[in-house]
CSV table of C-alpha atoms and ligand atoms in Angstrom, one decimal:
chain,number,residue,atom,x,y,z
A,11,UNK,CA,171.5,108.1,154.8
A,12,UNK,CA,169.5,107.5,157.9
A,13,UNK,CA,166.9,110.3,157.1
A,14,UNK,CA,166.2,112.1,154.4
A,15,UNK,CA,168.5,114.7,152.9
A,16,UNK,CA,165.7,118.1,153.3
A,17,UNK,CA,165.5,116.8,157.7
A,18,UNK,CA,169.5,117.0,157.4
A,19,UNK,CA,169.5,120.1,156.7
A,20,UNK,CA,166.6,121.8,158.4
A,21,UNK,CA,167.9,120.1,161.4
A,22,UNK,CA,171.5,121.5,160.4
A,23,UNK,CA,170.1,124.9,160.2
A,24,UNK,CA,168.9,124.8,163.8
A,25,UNK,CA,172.6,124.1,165.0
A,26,UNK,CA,174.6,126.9,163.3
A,27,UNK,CA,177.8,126.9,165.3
A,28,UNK,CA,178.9,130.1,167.3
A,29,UNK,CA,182.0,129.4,168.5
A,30,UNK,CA,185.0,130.8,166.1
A,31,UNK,CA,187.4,128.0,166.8
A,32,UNK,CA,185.0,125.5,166.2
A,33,UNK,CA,183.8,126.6,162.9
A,34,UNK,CA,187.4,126.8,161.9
A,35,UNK,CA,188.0,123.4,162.9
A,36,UNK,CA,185.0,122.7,160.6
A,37,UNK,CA,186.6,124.1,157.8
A,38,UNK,CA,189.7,122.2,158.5
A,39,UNK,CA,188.2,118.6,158.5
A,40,UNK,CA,185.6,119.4,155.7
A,41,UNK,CA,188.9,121.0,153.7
A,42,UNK,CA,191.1,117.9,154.5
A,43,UNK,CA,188.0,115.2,154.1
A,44,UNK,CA,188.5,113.9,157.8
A,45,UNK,CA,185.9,112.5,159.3
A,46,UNK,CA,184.0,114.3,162.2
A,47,UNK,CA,180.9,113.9,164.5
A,48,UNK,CA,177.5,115.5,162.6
A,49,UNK,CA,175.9,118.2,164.0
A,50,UNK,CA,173.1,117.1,165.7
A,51,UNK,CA,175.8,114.6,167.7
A,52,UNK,CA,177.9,117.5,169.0
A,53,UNK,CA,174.3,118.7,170.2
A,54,UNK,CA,174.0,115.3,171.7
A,55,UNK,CA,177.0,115.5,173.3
A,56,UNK,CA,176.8,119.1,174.7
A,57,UNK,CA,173.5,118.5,176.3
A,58,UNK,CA,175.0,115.0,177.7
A,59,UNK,CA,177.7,117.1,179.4
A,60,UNK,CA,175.1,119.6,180.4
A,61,UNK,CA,172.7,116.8,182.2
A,62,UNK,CA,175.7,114.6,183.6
A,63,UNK,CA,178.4,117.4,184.3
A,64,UNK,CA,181.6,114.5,184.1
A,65,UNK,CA,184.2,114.9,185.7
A,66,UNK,CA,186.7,112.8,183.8
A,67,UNK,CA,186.2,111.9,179.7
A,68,UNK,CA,187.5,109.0,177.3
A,69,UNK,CA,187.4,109.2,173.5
A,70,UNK,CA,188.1,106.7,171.4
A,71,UNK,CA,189.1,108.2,167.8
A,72,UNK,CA,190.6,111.7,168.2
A,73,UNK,CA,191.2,112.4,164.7
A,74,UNK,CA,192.0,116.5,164.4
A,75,UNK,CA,190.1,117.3,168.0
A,76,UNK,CA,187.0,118.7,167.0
A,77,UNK,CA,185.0,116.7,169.1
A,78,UNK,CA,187.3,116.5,171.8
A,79,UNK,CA,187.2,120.4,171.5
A,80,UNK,CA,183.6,120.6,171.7
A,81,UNK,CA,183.6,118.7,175.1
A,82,UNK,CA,186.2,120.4,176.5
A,83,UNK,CA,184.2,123.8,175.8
A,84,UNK,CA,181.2,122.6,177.9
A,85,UNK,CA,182.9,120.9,180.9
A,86,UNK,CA,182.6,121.4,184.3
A,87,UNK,CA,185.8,122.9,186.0
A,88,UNK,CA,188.5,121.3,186.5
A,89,UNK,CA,187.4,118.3,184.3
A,90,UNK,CA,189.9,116.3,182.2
A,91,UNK,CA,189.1,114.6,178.7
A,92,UNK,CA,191.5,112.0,177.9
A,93,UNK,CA,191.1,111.3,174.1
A,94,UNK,CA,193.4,108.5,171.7
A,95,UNK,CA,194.3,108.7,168.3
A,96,UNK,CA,196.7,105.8,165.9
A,97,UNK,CA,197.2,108.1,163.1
A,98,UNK,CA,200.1,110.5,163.6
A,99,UNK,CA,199.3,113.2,161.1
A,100,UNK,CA,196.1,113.4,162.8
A,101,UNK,CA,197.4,113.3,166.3
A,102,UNK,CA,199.7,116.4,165.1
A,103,UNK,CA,197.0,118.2,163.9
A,104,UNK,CA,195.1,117.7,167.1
A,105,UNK,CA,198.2,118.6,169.5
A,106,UNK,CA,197.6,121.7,167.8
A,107,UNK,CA,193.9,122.4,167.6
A,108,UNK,CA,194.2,121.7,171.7
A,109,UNK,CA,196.5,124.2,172.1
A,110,UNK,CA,195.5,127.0,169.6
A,111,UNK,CA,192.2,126.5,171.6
A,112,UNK,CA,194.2,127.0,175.7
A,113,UNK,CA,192.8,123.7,176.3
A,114,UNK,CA,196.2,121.5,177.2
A,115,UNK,CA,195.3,121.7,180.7
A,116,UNK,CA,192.1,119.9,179.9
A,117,UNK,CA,192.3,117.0,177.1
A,118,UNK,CA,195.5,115.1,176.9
A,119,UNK,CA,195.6,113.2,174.1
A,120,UNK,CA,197.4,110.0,174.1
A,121,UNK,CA,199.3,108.4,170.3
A,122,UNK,CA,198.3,105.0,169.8
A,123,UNK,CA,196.2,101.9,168.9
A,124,UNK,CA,192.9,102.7,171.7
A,125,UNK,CA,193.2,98.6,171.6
A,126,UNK,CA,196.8,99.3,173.6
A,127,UNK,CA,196.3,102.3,174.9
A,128,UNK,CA,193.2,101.7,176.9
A,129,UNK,CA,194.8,98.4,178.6
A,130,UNK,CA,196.6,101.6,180.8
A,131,UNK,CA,194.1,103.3,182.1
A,132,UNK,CA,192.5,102.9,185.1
A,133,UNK,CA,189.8,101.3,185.7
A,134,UNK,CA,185.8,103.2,187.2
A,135,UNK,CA,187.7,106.1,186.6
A,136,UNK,CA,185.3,108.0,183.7
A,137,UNK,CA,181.7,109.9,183.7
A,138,UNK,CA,181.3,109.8,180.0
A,139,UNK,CA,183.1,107.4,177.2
A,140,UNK,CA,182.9,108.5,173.7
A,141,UNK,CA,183.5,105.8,170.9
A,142,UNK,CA,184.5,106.9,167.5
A,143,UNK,CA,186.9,105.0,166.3
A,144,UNK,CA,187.4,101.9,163.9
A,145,UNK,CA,183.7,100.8,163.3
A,146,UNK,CA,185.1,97.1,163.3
A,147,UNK,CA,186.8,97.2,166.0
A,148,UNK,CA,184.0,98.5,168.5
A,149,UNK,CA,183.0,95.2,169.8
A,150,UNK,CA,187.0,95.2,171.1
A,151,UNK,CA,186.6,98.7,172.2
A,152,UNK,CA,183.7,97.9,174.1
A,153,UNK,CA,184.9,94.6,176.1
A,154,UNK,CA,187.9,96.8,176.8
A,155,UNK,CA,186.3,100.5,177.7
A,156,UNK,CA,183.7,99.0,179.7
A,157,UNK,CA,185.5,98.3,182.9
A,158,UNK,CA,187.0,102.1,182.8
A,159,UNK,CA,183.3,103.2,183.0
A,160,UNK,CA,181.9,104.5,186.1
A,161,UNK,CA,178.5,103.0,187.5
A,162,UNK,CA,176.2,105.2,186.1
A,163,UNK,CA,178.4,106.5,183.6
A,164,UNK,CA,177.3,107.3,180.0
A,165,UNK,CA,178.9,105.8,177.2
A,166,UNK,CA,178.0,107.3,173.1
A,167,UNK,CA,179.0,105.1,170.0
A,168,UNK,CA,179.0,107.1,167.0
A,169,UNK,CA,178.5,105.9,163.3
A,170,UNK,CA,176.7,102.6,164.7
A,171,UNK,CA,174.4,102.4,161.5
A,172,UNK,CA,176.6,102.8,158.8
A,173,UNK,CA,174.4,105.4,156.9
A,174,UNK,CA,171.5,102.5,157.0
A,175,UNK,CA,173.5,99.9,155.4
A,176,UNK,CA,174.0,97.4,158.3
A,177,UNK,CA,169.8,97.0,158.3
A,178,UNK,CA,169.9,95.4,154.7
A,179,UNK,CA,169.5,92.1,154.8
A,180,UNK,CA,172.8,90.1,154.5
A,181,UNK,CA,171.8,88.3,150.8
A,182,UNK,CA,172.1,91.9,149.8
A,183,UNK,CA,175.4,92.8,151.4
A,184,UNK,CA,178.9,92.3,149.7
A,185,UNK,CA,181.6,90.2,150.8
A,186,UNK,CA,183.5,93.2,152.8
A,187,UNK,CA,179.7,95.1,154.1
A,188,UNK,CA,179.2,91.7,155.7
A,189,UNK,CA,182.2,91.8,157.7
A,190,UNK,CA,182.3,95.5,159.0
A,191,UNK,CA,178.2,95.3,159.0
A,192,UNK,CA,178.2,91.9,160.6
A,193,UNK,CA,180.2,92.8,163.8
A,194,UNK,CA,178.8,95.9,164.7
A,195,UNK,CA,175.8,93.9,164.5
A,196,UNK,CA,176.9,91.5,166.8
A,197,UNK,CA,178.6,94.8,168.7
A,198,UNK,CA,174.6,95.6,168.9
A,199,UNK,CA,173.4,92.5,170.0
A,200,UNK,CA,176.2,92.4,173.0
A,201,UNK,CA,175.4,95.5,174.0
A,202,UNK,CA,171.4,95.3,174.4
A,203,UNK,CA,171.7,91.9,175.8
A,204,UNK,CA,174.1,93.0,178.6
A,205,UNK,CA,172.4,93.2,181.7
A,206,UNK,CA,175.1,95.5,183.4
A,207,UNK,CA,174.0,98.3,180.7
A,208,UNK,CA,170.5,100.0,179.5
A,209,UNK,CA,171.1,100.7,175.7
A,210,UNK,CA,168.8,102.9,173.2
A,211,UNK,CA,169.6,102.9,169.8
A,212,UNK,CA,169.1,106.4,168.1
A,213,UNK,CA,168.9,107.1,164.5
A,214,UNK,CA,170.8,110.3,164.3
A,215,UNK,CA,173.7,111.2,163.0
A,216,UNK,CA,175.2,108.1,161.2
A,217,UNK,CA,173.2,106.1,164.3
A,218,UNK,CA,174.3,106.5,167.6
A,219,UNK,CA,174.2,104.2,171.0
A,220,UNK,CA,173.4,105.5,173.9
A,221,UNK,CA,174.7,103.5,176.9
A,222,UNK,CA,174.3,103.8,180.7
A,223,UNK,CA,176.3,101.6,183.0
A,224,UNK,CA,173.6,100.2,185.9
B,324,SAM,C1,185.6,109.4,162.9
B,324,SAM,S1,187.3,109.9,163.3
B,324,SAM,C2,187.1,110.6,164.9
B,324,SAM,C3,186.4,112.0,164.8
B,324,SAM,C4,186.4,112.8,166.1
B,324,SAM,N1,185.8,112.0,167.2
B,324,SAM,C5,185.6,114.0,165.8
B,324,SAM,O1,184.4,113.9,165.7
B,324,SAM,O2,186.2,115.1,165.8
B,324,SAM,C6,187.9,108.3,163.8
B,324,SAM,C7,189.4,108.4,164.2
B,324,SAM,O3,189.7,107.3,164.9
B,324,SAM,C8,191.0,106.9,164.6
B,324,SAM,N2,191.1,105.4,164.9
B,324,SAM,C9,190.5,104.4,164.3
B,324,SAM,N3,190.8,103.3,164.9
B,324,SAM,C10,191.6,103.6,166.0
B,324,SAM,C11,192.2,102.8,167.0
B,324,SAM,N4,192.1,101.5,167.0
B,324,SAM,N5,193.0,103.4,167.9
B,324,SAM,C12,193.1,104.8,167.9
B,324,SAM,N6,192.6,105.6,166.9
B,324,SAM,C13,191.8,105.0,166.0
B,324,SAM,C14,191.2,107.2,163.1
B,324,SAM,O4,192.6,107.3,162.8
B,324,SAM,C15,190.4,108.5,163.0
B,324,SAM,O5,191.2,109.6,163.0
């Protein structure tokens, strides 16, 4: 827990969702325990959208399409969200959360490992990249998403602080915390100390970066 449990929820209360497909999306990954972006990160993304108005969208971790939904409700016209997902049940369920919601014309969503899948697409081609995948594997995702990022195009990393945990110091941390912890600490270091980037590290949600290409 990055803050305290009482800020959650006041902060919680101040984002109730309107949208009727949205809550029921919601339901269906609190129902089925799948992991989805916090509230106050789909209110970071829709003001992101608002302020940058992309045209074209990459996420990294689709899971049942709630967030991917969420963007998609906020877009400009005629902007595309491409979003990639490696677990099939998942990728079902998001097929058809995407087309309950009359959004196929908008995200296409694309089966696969992201580590694959994003050697295909093209590169300077996206506004906004969203990274939610994996947590070990974000240094990877990064050395491969970057190049598909426009110049000054935003990039969000969800779930960069692991509840806290990754700030303990290693003595403390077990065998497999220093693994996962270690690399998206090093996934940190590389991206402050990339010059081609401005990075701000926020502690909301489960920790969130907040890149712009130069
Ligand atoms: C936290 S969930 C995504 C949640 C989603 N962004 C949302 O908020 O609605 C992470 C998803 O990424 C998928 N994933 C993890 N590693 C992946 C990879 N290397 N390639 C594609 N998908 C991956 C997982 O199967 C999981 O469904």
């Amino acid at each position: 827990m990055i803050v305290e449990e009482h800020v959650k929820e006041y902060v919680d209360s101040l984002n109730p969702e309107e949208d009727e497909i949205i809550r029921e999306l919601l339901k269906e990954a609190h129902d089925n325990h799948v992991p989805i972006i916090r509230s106050d990160v789909r209110e970071l993304l829709r003001f992101l959208i608002n302020l940058k108005k992309p045209m074209r969208v990459l996420e990294i971790g689709t899971a049942i399409g709630y967030s991917a939904i969420v963007m998609a409700k906020v877009l400009p016209a005629g902007a595309t969200i491409d979003t990639i997902e490696r677990n099939e049940a998942r990728y079902d369920r998001a097929v058809a959360n995407v087309t309950n919601a009359s959004l196929n014309d908008t995200i296409n969503i694309f089966f696969g490992d992201a580590l694959d899948v994003l050697d295909t697409m093209d590169e300077d081609s996206y506004d906004l990249i969203f990274m939610d995948a994996a947590k070990g594997q974000y240094e990877e995702f990064y050395k491969k998403a970057m190049p598909l990022l426009k110049k000054d195009g935003i990039m969000v990393c969800d779930n960069i602080l692991q509840e806290g945990d990754i700030a303990w110091p290693v003595e403390v941390m077990t065998r497999r915390d220093h693994t996962v912890y270690g690399r998206m600490r090093e996934f940190l270091k590389s991206l402050k100390s990339d010059e081609s980037l401005v990075t701000s590290i926020l502690t909301i949600g489960d920790g969130v970066a907040l890149v712009k290409r130069k």
